[in-house]
PDB file of C-alpha atoms in Angstrom:
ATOM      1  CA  UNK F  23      88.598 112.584 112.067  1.00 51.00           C
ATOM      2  CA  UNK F  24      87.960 112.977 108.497  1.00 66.00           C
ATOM      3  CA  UNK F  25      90.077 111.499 105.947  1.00 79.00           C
ATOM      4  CA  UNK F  26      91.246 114.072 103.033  1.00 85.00           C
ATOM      5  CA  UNK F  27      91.632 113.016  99.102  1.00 86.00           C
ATOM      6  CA  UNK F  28      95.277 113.146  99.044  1.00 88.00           C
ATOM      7  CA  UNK F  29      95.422 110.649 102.253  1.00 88.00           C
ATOM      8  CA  UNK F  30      92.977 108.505 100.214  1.00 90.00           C
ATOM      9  CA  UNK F  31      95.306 108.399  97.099  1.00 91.00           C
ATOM     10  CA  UNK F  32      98.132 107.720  99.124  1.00 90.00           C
ATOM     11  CA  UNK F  33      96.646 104.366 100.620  1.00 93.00           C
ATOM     12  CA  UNK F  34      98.345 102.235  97.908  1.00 95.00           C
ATOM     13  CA  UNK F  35     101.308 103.760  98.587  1.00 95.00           C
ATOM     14  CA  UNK F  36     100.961 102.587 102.476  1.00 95.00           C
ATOM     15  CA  UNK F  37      99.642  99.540 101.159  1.00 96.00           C
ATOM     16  CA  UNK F  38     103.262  98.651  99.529  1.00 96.00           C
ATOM     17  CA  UNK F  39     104.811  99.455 102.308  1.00 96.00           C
ATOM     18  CA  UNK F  40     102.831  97.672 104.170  1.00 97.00           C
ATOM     19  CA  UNK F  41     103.286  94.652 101.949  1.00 97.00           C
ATOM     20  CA  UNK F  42     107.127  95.184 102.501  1.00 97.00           C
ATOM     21  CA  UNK F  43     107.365  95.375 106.442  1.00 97.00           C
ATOM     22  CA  UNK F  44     105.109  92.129 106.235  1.00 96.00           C
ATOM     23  CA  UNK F  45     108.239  90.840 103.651  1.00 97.00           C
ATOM     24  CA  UNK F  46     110.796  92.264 106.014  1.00 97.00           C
ATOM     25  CA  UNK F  47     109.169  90.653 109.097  1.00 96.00           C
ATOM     26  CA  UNK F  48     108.694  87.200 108.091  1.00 96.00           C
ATOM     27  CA  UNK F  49     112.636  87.080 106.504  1.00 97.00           C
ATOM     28  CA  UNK F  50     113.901  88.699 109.494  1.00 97.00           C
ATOM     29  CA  UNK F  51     111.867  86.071 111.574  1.00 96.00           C
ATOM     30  CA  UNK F  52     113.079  83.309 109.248  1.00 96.00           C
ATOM     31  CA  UNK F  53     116.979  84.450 109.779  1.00 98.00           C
ATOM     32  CA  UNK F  54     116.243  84.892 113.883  1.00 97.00           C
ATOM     33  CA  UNK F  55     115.067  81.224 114.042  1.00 95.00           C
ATOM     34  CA  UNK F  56     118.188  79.979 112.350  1.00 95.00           C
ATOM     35  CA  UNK F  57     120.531  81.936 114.208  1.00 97.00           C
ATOM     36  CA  UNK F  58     118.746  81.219 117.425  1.00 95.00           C
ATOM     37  CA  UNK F  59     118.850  77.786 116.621  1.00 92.00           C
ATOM     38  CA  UNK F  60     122.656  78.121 115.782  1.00 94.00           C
ATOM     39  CA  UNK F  61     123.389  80.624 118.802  1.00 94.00           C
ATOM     40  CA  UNK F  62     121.938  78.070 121.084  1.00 92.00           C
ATOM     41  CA  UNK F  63     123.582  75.042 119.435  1.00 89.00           C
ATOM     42  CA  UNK F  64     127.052  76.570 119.412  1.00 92.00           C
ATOM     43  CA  UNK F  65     126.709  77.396 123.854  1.00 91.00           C
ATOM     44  CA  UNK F  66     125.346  74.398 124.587  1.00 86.00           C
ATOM     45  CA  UNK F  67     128.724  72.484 123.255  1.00 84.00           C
ATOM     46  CA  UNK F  68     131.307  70.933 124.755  1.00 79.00           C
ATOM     47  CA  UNK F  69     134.105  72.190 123.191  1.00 87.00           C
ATOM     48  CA  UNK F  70     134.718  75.453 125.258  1.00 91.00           C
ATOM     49  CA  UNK F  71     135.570  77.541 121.712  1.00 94.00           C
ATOM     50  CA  UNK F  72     132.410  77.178 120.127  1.00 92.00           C
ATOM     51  CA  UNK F  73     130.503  78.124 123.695  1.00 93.00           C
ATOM     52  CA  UNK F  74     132.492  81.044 123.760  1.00 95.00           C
ATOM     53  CA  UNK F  75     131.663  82.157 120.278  1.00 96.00           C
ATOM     54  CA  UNK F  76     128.070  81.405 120.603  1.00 95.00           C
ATOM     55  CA  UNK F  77     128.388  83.823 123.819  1.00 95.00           C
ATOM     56  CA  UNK F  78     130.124  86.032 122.172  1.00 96.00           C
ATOM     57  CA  UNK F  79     127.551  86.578 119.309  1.00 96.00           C
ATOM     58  CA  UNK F  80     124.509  86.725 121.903  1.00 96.00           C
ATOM     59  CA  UNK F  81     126.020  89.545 124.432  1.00 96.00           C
ATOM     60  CA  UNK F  82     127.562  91.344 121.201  1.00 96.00           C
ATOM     61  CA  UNK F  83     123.551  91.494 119.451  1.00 96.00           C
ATOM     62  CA  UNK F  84     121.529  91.796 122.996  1.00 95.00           C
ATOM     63  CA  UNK F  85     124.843  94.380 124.024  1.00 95.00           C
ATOM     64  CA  UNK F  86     124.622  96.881 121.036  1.00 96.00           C
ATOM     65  CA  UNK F  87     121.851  99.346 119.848  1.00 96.00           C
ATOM     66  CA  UNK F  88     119.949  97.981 116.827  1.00 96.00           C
ATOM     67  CA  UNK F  89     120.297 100.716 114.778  1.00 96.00           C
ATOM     68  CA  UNK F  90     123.758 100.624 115.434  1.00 96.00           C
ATOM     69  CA  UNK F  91     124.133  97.058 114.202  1.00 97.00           C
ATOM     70  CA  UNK F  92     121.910  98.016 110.955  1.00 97.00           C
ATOM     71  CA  UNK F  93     124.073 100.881 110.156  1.00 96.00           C
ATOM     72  CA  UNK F  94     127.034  98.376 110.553  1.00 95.00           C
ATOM     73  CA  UNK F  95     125.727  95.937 107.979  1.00 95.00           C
ATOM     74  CA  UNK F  96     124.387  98.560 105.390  1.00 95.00           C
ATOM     75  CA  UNK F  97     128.022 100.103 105.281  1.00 94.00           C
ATOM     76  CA  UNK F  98     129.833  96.778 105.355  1.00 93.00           C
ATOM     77  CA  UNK F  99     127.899  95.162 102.074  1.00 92.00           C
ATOM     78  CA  UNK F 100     129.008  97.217  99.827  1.00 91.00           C
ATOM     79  CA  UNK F 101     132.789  95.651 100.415  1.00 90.00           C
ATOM     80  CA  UNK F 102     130.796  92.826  99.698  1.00 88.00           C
ATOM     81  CA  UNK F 103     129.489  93.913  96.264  1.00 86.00           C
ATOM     82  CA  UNK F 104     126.019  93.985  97.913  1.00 82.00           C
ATOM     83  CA  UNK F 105     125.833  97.879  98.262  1.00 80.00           C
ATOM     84  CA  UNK F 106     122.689  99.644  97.568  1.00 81.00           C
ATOM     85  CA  UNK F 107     120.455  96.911  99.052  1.00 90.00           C
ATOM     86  CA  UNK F 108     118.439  98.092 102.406  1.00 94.00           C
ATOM     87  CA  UNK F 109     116.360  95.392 102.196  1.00 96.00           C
ATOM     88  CA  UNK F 110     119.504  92.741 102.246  1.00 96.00           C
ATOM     89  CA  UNK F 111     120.634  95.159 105.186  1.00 96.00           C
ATOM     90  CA  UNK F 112     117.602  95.270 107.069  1.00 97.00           C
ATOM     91  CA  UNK F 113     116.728  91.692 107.241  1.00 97.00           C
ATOM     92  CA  UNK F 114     119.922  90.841 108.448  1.00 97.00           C
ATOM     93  CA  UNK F 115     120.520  93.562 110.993  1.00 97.00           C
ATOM     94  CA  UNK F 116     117.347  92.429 112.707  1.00 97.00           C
ATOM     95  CA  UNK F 117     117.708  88.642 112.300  1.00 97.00           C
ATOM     96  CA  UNK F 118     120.773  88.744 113.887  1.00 97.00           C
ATOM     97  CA  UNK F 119     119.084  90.412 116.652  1.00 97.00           C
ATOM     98  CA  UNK F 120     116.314  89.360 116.876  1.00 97.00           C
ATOM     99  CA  UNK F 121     118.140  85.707 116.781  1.00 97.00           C
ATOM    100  CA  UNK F 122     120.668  86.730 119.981  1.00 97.00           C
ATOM    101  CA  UNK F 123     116.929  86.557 122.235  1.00 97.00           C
ATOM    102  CA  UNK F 124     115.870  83.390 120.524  1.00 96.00           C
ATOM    103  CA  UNK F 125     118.927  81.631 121.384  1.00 96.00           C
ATOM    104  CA  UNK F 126     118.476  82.187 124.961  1.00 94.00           C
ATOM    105  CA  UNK F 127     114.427  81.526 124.739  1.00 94.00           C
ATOM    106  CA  UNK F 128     115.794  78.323 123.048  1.00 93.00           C
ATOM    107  CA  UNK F 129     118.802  77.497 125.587  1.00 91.00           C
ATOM    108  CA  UNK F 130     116.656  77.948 128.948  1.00 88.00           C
ATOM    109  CA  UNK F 131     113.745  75.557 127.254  1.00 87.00           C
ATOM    110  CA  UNK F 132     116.567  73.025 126.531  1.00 84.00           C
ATOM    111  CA  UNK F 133     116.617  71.731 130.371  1.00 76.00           C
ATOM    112  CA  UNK F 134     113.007  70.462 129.658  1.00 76.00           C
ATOM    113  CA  UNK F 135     114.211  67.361 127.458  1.00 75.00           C
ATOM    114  CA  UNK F 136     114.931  64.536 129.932  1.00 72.00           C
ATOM    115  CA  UNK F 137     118.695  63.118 130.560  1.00 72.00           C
ATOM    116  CA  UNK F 138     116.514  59.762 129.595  1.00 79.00           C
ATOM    117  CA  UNK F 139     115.552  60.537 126.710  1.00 77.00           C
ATOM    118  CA  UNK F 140     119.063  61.355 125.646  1.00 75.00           C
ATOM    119  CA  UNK F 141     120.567  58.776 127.282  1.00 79.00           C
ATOM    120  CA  UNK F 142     117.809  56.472 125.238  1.00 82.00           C
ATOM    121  CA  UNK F 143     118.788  57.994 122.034  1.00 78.00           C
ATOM    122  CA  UNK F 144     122.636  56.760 122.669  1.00 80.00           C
ATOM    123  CA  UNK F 145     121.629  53.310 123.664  1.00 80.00           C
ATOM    124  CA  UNK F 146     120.394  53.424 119.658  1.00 80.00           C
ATOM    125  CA  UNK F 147     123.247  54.618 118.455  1.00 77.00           C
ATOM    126  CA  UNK F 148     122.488  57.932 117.643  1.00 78.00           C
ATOM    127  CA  UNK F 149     124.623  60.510 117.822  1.00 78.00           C
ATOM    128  CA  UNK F 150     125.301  63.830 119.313  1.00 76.00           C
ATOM    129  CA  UNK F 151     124.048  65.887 115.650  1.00 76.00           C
ATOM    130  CA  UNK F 152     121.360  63.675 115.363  1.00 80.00           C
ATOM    131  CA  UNK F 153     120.039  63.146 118.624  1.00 80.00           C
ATOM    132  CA  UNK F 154     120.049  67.219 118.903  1.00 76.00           C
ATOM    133  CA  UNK F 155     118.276  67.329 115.151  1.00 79.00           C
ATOM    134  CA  UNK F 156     115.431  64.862 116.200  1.00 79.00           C
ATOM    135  CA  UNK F 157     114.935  64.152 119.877  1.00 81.00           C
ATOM    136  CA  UNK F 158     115.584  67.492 121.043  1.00 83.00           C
ATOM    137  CA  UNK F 159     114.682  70.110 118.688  1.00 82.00           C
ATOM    138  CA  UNK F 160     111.530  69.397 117.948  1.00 82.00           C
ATOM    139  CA  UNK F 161     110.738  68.904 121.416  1.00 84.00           C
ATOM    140  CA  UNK F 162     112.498  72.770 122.717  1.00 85.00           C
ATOM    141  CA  UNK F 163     111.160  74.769 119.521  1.00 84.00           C
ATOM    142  CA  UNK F 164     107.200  73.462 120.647  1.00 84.00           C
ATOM    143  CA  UNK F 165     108.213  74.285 124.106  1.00 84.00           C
ATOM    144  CA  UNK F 166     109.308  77.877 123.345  1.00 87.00           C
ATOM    145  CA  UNK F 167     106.596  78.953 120.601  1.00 87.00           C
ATOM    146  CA  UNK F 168     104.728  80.867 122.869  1.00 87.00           C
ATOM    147  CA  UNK F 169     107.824  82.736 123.469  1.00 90.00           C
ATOM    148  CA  UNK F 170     108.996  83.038 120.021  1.00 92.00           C
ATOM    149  CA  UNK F 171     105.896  84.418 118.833  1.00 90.00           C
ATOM    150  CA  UNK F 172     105.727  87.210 121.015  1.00 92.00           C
ATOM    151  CA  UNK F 173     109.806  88.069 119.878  1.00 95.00           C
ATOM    152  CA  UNK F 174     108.848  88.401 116.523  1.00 94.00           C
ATOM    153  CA  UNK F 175     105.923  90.553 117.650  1.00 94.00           C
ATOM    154  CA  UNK F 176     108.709  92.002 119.152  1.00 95.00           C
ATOM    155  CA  UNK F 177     110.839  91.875 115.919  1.00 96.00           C
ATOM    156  CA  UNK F 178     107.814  93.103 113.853  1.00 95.00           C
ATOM    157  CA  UNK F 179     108.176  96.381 116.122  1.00 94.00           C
ATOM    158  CA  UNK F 180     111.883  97.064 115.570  1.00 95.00           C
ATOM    159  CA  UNK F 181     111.040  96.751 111.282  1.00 96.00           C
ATOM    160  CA  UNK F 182     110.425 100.852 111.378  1.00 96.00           C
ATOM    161  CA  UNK F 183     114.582 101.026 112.001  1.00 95.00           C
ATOM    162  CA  UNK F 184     114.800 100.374 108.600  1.00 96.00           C
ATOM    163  CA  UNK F 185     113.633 103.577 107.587  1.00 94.00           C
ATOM    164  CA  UNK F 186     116.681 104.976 108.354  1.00 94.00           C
ATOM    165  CA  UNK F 187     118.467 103.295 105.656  1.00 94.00           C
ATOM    166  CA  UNK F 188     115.467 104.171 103.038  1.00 90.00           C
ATOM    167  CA  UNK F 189     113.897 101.262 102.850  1.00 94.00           C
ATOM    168  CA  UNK F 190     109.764 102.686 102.222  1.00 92.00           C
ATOM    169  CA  UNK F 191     108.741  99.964 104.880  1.00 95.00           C
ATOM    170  CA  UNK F 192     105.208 101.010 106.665  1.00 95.00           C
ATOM    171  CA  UNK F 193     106.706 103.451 108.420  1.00 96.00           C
ATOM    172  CA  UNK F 194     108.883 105.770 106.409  1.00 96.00           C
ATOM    173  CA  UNK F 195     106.420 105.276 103.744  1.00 96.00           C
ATOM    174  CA  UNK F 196     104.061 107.157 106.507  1.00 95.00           C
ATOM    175  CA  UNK F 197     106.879 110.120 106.569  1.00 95.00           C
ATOM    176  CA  UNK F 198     106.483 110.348 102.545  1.00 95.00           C
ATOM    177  CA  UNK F 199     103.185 110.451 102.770  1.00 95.00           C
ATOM    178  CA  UNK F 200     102.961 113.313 105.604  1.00 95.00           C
ATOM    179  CA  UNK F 201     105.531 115.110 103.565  1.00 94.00           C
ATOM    180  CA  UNK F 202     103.224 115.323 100.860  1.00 92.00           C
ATOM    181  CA  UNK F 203      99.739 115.876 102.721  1.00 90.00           C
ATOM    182  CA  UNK F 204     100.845 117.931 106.032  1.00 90.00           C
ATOM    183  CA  UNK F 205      98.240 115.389 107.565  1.00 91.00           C
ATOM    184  CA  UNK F 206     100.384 113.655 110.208  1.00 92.00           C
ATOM    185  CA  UNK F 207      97.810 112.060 112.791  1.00 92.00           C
ATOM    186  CA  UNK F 208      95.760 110.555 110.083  1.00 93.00           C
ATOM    187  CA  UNK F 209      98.581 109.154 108.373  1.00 94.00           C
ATOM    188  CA  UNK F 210     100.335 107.606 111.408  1.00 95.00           C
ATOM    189  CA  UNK F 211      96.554 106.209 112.814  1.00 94.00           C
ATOM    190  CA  UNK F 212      96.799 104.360 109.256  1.00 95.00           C
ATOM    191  CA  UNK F 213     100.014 103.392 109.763  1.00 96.00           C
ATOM    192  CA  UNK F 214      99.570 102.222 113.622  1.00 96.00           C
ATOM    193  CA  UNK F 215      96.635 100.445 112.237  1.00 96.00           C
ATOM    194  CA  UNK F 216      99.061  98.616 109.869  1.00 96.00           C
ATOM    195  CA  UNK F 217     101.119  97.440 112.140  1.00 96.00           C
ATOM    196  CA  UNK F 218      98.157  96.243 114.492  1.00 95.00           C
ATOM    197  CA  UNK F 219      96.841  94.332 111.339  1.00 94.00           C
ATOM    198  CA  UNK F 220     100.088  92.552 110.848  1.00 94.00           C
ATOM    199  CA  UNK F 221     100.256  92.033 114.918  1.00 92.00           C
ATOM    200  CA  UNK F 222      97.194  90.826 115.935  1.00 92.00           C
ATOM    201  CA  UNK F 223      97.032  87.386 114.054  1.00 89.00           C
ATOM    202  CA  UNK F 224     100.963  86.760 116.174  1.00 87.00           C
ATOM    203  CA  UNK F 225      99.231  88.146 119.183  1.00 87.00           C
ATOM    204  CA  UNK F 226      96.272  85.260 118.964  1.00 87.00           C
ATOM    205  CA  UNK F 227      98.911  82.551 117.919  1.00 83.00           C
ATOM    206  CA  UNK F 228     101.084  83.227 120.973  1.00 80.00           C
ATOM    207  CA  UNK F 229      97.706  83.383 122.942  1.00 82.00           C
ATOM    208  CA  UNK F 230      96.580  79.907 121.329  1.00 80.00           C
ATOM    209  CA  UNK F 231     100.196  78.769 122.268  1.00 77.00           C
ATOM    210  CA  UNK F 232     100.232  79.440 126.024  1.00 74.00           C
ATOM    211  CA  UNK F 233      96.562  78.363 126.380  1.00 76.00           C
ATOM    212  CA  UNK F 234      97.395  75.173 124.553  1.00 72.00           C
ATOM    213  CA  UNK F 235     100.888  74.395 126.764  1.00 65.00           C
ATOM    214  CA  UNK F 236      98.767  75.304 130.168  1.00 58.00           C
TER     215      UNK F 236
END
């Protein structure tokens, strides 16, 4: 499969959105580990309100189409004053999304800290915040990387929603590109070979990770 002239002057174009879905991913990601860590905070409590809103926000995300919940948050921000922004839009539409699955990757790895280790950190006086900050944190987020690298391999695989919003990520830069060229199996080999580029060093980090906890 030959590659024509116009494919070849529309590489830089791929290449920016390339450079963007790499941007998008790693916010997104970012946004998903703090929610996670909230989402799994908030229904491990034991004040029944907060484990009920913490429940709430994981079967609402894990409950709902993606797309759905993108097209929710690129129509709210503009009541915001944030209209006009698929970027903003996107990386929270799959944060919070992406963050519903790492709460519960975070919440089943929490029964691996011992009850003596937390009942060690109250004999020093440490409380609830703190012992959950620095005894048990640290311990459940090396626990679960394995895990959380493949969701945002996962996450990195959901970034082509965006597109519908107009956001020239990888992928609806691809659909320019075809638009322009008629040439749609080269242009979406470049593009799956994008995505593979961005993949494959998450792919060999979870592998590291799971060889590494065995």
């Amino acid at each position: 499969m030959g590659i024509s002239e116009q494919v070849l002057a529309a590489l830089p174009e791929l290449g920016q959105g390339l450079w963007l879905t790499v941007q998008l991913t790693v916010m997104a990601s970012l946004l998903s580990l703090c929610m996670g860590q909230l989402g799994c905070y908030l229904q491990l409590r034991s004040y029944r309100f907060w484990r009920f809103i913490g429940r709430c926000y994981v079967s609402v995300m894990r409950g709902t189409p993606a797309i759905v919940q993108l097209f929710v948050v690129f129509f709210a921000l503009p009541t915001i004053g944030l209209g006009g922004q698929p970027m903003l839009a996107a990386v929270i539409a799959i944060g919070l999304n992406s963050g519903a699955y790492v709460s519960e990757i975070l919440r089943v790895n929490h029964s691996m800290v011992s009850a003596g280790q937390l009942e060690a950190a109250r004999t020093l006086g440490l409380t609830r915040r703190m012992t959950w900050w620095y005894i048990t944190t640290p311990q459940v987020l090396r626990a679960s990387l394995p895990m959380l690298v493949n969701e945002f391999t996962i996450l990195l695989k959901t970034t082509p929603l965006a597109s519908v919003v107009a956001l020239t990520e990888l992928t609806y830069s691809g659909q320019i590109v075809i638009a322009r060229t008629y040439e749609a199996s080269t242009v979406m080999t470049i593009v799956a070979l994008g995505y593979m580029l961005i993949a494959f060093p998450l792919i060999k980090c979870a592998r590291y990770f799971e060889l590494k906890r065995g």
